[in-house]
Coordinates of C-alpha atoms and ligand atoms in Angstrom, one line a residue:
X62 CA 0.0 0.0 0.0
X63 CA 1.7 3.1 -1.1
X64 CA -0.9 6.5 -0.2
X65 CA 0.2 9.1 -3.1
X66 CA -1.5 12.4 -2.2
X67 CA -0.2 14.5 -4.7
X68 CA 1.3 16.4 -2.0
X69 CA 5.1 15.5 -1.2
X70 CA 5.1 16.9 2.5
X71 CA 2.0 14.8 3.1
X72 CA 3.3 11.5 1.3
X73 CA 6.0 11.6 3.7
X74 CA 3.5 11.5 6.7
X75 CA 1.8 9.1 4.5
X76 CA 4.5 6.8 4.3
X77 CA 5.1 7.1 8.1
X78 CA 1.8 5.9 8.8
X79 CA 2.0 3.2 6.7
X80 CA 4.9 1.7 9.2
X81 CA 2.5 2.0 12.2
X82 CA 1.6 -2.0 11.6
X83 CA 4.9 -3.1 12.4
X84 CA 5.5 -0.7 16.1
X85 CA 5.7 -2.4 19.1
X86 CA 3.8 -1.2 22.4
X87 CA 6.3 1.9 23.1
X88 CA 6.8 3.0 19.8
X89 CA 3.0 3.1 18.8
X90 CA 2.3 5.3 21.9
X91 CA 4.9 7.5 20.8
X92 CA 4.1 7.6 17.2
X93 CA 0.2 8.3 17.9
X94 CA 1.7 11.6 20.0
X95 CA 4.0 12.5 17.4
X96 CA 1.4 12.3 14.8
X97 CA -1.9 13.1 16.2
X98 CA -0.4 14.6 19.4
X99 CA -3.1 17.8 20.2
X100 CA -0.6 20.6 20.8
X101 CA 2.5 19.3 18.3
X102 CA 1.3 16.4 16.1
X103 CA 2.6 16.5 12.6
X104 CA -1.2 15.9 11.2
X105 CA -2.3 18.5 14.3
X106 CA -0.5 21.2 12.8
X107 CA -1.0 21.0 9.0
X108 CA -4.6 21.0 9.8
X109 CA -3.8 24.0 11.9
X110 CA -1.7 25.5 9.0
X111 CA -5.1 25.3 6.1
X112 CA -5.4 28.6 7.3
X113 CA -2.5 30.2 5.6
X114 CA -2.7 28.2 2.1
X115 CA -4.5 29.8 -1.1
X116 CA -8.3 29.0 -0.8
X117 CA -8.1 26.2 -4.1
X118 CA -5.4 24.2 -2.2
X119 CA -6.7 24.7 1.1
X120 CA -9.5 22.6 0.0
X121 CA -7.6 19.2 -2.0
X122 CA -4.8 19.7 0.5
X123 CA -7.6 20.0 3.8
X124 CA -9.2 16.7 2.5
X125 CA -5.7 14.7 2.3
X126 CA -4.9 15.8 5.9
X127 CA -8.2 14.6 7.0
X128 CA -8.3 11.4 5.2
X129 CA -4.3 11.0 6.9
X130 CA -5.9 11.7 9.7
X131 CA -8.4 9.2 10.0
X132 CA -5.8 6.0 8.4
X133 CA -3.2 7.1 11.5
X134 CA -6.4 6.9 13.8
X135 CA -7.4 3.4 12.3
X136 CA -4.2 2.0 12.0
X137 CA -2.8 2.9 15.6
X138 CA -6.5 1.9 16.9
X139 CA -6.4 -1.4 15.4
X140 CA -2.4 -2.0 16.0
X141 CA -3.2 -1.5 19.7
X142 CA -5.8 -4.1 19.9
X143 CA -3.3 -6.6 18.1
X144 CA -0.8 -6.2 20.7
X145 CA -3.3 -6.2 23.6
X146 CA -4.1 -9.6 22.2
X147 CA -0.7 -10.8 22.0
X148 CA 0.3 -10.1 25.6
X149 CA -3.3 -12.3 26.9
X150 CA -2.3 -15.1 23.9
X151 CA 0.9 -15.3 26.0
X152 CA -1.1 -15.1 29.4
X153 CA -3.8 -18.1 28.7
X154 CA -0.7 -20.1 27.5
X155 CA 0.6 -20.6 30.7
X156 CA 3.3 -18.2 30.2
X157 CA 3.3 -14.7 32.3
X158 CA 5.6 -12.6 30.1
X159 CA 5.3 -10.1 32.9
X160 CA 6.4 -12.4 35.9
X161 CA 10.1 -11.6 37.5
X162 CA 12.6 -14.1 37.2
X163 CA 12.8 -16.6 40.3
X164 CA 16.0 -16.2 42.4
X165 CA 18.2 -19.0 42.1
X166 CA 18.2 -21.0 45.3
X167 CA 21.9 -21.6 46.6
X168 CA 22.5 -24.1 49.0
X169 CA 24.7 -25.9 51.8
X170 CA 25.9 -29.7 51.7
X171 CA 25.4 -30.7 55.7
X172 CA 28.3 -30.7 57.3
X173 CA 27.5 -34.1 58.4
X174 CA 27.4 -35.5 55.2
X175 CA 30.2 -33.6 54.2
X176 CA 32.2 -35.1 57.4
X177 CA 30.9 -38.9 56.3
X178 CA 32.1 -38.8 52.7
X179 CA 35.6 -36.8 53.7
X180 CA 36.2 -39.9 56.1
X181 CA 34.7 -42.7 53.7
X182 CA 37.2 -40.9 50.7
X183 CA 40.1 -41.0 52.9
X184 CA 39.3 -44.9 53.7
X185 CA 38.6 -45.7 50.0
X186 CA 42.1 -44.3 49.0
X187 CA 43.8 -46.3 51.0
X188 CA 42.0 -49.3 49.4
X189 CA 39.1 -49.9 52.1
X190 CA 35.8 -51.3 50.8
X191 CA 32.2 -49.6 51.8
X192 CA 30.2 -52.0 53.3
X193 CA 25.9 -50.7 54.0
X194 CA 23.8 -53.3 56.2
X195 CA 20.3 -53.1 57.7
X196 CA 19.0 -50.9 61.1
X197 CA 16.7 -53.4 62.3
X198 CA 19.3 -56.3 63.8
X199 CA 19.0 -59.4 66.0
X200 CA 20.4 -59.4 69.7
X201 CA 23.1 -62.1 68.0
X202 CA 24.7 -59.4 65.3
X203 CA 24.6 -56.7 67.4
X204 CA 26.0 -58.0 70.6
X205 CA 26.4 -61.3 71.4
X206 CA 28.6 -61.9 68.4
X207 CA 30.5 -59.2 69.3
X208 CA 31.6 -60.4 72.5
X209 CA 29.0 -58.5 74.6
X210 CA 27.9 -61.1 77.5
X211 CA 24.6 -62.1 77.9
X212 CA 23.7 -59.5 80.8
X213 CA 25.7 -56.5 79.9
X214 CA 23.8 -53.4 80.4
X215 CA 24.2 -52.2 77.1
X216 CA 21.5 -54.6 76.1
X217 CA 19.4 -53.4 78.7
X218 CA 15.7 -52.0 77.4
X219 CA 16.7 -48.8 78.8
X220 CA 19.7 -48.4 76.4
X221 CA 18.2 -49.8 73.7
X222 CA 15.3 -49.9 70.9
X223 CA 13.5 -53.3 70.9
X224 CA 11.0 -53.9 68.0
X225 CA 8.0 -55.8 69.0
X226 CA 8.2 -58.4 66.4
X227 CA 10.0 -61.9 66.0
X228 CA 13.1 -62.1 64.0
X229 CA 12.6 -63.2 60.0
X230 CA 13.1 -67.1 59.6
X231 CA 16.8 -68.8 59.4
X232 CA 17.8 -65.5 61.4
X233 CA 19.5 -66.8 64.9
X234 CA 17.0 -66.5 67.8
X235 CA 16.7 -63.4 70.1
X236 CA 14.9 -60.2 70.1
X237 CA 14.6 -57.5 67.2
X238 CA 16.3 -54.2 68.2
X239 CA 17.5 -51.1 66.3
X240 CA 21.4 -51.5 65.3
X241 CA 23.6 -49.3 68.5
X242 CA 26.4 -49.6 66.5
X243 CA 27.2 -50.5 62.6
X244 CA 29.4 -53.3 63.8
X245 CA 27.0 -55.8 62.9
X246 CA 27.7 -55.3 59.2
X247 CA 31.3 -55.9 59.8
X248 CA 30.0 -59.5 61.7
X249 CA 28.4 -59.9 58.3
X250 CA 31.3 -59.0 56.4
X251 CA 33.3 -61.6 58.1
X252 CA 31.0 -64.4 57.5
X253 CA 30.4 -63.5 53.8
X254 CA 33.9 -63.8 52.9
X255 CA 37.1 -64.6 54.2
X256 CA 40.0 -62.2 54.5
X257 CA 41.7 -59.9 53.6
X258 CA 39.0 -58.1 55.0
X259 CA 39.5 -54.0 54.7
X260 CA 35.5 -52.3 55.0
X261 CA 34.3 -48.8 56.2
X262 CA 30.8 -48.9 57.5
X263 CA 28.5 -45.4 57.7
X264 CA 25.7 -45.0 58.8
X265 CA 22.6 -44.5 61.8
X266 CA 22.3 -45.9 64.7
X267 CA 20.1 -45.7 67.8
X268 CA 19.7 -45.6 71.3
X269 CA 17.1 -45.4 74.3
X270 CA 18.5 -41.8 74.8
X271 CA 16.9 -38.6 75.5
X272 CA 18.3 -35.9 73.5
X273 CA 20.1 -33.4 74.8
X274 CA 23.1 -30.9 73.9
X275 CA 25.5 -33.9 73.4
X276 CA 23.0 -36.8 72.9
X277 CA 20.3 -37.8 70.1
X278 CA 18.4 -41.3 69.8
X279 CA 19.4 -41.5 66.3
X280 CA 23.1 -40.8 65.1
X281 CA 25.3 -41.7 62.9
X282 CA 28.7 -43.9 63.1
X283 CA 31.5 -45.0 61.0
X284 CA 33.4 -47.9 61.6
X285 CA 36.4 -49.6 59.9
X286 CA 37.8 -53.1 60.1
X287 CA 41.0 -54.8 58.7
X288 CA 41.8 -58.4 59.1
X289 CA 44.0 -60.5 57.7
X290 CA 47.6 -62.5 58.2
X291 CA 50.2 -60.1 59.6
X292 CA 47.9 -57.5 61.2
X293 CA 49.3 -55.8 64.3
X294 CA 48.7 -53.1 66.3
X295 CA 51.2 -51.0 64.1
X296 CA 48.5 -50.9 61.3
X297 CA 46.0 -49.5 63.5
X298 CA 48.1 -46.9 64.7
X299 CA 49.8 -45.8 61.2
X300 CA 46.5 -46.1 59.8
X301 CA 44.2 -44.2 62.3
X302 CA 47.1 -41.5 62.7
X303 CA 47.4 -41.2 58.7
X304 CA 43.3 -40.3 58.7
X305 CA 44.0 -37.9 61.5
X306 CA 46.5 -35.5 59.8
X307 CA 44.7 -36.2 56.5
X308 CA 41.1 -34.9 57.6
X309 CA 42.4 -32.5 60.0
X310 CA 45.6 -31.4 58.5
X311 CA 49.4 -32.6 58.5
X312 CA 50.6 -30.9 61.6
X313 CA 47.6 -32.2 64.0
X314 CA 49.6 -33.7 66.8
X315 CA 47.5 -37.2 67.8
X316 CA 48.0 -39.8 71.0
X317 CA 46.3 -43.0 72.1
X318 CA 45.1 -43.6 75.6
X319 CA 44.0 -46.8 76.6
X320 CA 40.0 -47.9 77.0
X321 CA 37.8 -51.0 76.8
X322 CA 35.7 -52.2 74.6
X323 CA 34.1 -55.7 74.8
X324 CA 35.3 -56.7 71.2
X325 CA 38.6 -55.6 71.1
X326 CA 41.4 -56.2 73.2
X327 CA 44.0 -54.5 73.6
X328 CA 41.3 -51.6 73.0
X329 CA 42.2 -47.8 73.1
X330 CA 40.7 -44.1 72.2
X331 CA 42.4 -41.7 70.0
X332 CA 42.4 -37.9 70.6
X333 CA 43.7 -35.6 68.3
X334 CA 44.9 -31.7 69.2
X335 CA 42.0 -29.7 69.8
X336 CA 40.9 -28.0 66.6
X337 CA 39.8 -24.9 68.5
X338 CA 42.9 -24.1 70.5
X339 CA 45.3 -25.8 69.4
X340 CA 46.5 -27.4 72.6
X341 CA 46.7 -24.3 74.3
X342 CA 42.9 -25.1 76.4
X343 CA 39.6 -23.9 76.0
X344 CA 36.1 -24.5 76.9
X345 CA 35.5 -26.8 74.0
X346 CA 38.2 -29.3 75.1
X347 CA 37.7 -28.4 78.9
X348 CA 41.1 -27.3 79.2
X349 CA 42.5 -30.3 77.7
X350 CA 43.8 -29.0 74.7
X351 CA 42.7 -32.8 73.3
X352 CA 39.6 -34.0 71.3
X353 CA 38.7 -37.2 71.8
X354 CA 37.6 -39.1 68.3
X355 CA 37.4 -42.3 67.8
X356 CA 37.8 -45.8 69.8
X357 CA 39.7 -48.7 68.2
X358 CA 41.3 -51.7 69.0
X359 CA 42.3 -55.2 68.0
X360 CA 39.8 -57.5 67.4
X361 CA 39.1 -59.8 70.2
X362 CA 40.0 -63.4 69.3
X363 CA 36.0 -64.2 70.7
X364 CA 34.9 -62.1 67.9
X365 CA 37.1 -63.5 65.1
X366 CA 36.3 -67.2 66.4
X367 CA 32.6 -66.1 66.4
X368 CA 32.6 -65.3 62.9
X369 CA 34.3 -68.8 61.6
X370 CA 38.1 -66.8 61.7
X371 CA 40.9 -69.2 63.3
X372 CA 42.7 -66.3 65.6
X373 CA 45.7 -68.2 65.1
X374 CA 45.9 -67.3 62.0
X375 CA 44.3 -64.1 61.8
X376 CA 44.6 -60.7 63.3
X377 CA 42.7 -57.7 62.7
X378 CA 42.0 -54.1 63.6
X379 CA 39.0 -52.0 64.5
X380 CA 37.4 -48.1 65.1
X381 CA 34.6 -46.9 65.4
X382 CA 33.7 -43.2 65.6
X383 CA 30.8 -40.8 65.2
X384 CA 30.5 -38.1 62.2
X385 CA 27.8 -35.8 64.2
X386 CA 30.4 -35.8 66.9
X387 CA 33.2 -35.2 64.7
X388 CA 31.1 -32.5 63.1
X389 CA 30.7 -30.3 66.6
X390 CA 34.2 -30.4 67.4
X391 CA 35.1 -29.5 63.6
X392 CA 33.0 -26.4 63.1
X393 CA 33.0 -25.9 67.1
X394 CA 29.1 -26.2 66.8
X395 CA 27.8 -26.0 70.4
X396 CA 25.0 -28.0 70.7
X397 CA 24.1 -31.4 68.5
X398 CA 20.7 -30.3 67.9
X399 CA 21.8 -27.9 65.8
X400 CA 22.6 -30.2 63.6
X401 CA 19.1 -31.3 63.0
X402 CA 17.6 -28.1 62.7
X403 CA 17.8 -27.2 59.0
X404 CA 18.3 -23.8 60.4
X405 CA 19.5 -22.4 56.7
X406 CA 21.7 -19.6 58.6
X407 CA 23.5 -22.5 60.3
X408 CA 24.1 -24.3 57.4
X409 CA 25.2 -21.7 55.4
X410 CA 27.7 -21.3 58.0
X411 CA 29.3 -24.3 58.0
X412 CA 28.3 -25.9 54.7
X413 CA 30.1 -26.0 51.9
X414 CA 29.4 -23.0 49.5
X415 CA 28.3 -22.3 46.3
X416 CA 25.8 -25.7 45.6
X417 CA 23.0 -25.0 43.5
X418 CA 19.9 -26.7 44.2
X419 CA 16.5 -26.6 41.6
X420 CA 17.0 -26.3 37.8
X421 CA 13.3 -23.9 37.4
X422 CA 15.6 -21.4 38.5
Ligands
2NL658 C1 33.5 -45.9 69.6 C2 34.2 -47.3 69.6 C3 34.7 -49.1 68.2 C4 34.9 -51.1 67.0 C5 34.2 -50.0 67.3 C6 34.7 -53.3 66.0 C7 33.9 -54.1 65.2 C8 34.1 -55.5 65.1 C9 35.1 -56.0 65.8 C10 35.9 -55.2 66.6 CL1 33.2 -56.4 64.1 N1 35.6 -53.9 66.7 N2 34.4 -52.0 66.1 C11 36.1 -51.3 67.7 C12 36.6 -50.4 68.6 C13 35.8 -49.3 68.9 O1 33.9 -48.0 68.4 O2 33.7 -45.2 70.5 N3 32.7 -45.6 68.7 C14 32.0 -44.4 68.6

């Protein structure tokens, strides 16, 4: 469509008007103003100039205005309601042109899982198997096969979890419990196949405990077993002191005191310097300047000869220790409960940065 109006200022404006079909929102506003605009319009004041043209043009040259006029009027009219359209097409699609952008939602690993897999990596490079087994247990793979005597108060209902329920058939006799430690896994390890035996075991455990600043019912714990010919008490200590300056750092001074535990013997806890202080004391190590992590020992020859294992022959070593634990005295977190909290501020603090979680970001 090409207007001719036989006028060459107005064919301009014609051709201007023509090009109102393909503005978008802003421009057509600003076009309308420019063009029909009351006080400076181009079509506003060549009407306003009729006035001052020869009476035979005023009236050829009045009627092309006019007719300009009315095609700027129709055209921006109708290129209004097409983009009014447009924007409600997009709208009864689904899709709010108009809506902000959702923030993208950074998170925190826990620092408990975070603890779990740094001790499980360190294990695993130093050629140590994982090993997963289940929470509900029988009194023989929890205790008894680990050397716990028959009346030892561990067992006792008010230390732990009974389950109301028989145990599954061709399982040995004896209650149902929740798993106190993951040490029945390495029983089961031991009778699924003989040594060398090198496993790490994570995960929960529970007891009849009331939770407190230091205490929950449900926790988690990490143990690790070698056996095989040759073991001695020099592999537990090279090992156990290797993870120490490995997940705390190189210089972290370590020691072994001696303990008890019914399925080890010799048996022993290890404390490393505390991470706070530094050895110098504080309220976190109760003016020690040690944190006490882990307990390990050699296996007791009643456990390997419980499991099938001649002790003759076979030697092994043990730990056990507890990533929520480990995670206080890491990050110098105060209370345990914190760490069940999902308190976002809390986890921000201590989590890892820079994760981001939900791709509708
Ligand atoms: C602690 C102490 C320990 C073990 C766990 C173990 C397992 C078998 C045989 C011998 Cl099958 N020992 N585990 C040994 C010493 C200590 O845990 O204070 N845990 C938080």
């Amino acid at each position: 469509m090409t207007v001719r109006t036989g006028f060459p200022d107005l064919d301009q404006i014609a051709e201007r008007i023509e090009r109102v079909p393909a503005l978008d929102q802003k421009q057509l506003e600003a076009e309308e103003i420019a063009l029909l605009g009351r006080k400076s319009g181009v079509l506003t004041l060549k009407a306003k100039s009729l006035g001052t043209l020869p009476l035979e043009q005023r009236k050829t040259y009045g009627a092309k205005v006019n007719e300009l006029k009315s095609l700027a009027d129709a055209l921006i009219v109708s290129r209004r309601k097409e983009l009014q359209v447009g924007v409600s097409a997009a709208l009864v699609g689904g899709e709010d042109l108009t809506m902000p952008g959702r923030r993208r939602w950074v998170g925190a690993e826990h620092p408990v899982t975070r603890v779990v897999d740094e001790i499980v990596g360190i294990f695993r490079e130093l050629g140590f198997a994982v090993a997963t087994g289940p929470e509900v247990e029988t009194e023989w793979y929890n205790f008894l096969a680990l050397n716990f005597p028959a009346d030892h108060p561990a067992m006792d209902m008010h230390d732990t979890l009974y389950l109301d329920a028989p145990p599954a058939e061709g399982e040995p006799a004896g209650r149902l419990l929740l798993r106190t430690h993951t040490s029945p896994v390495q029983i089961r390890t031991m009778l699924a196949a003989p040594p060398p035996v090198r496993v790490v075991i994570p995960g929960m455990v529970y007891r009849n405990d009331a939770m407190d600043a230091s205490h929950l019912p449900a926790f988690s714990q990490i143990e690790g077993l070698a056996v095989d010919e040759g073991i001695s008490f020099v592999d537990l200590k090279a090992t156990l002191t290797h993870f120490a300056h490995r997940f705390f750092s190189p210089a972290t001074k370590t020691r072994f005191r001696p303990s008890f535990f019914p399925f080890t013997e010799p048996s022993a806890e290890m404390d490393v310097e505390c991470q706070l202080c530094h050895g110098s004391g504080c309220p976190a190590c109760k003016g020690t300047g040690w944190m006490e992590i882990l307990g390990c020992g050699m296996v007791h020859e009643a456990v390997l000869e419980n499991v099938h294992l001649d002790p003759e022959r076979y030697t092994g070593w043990a730990f056990g220790m507890g990533p929520h634990r480990i995670a206080l005295l890491r990050y110098g977190v105060p209370d345990i409960r914190l760490l069940l909290g999902g308190d976002m501020r809390f986890l921000e603090a201590v989590g890892r940065p820079g994760m981001v979680g939900g791709d509708d970001a």
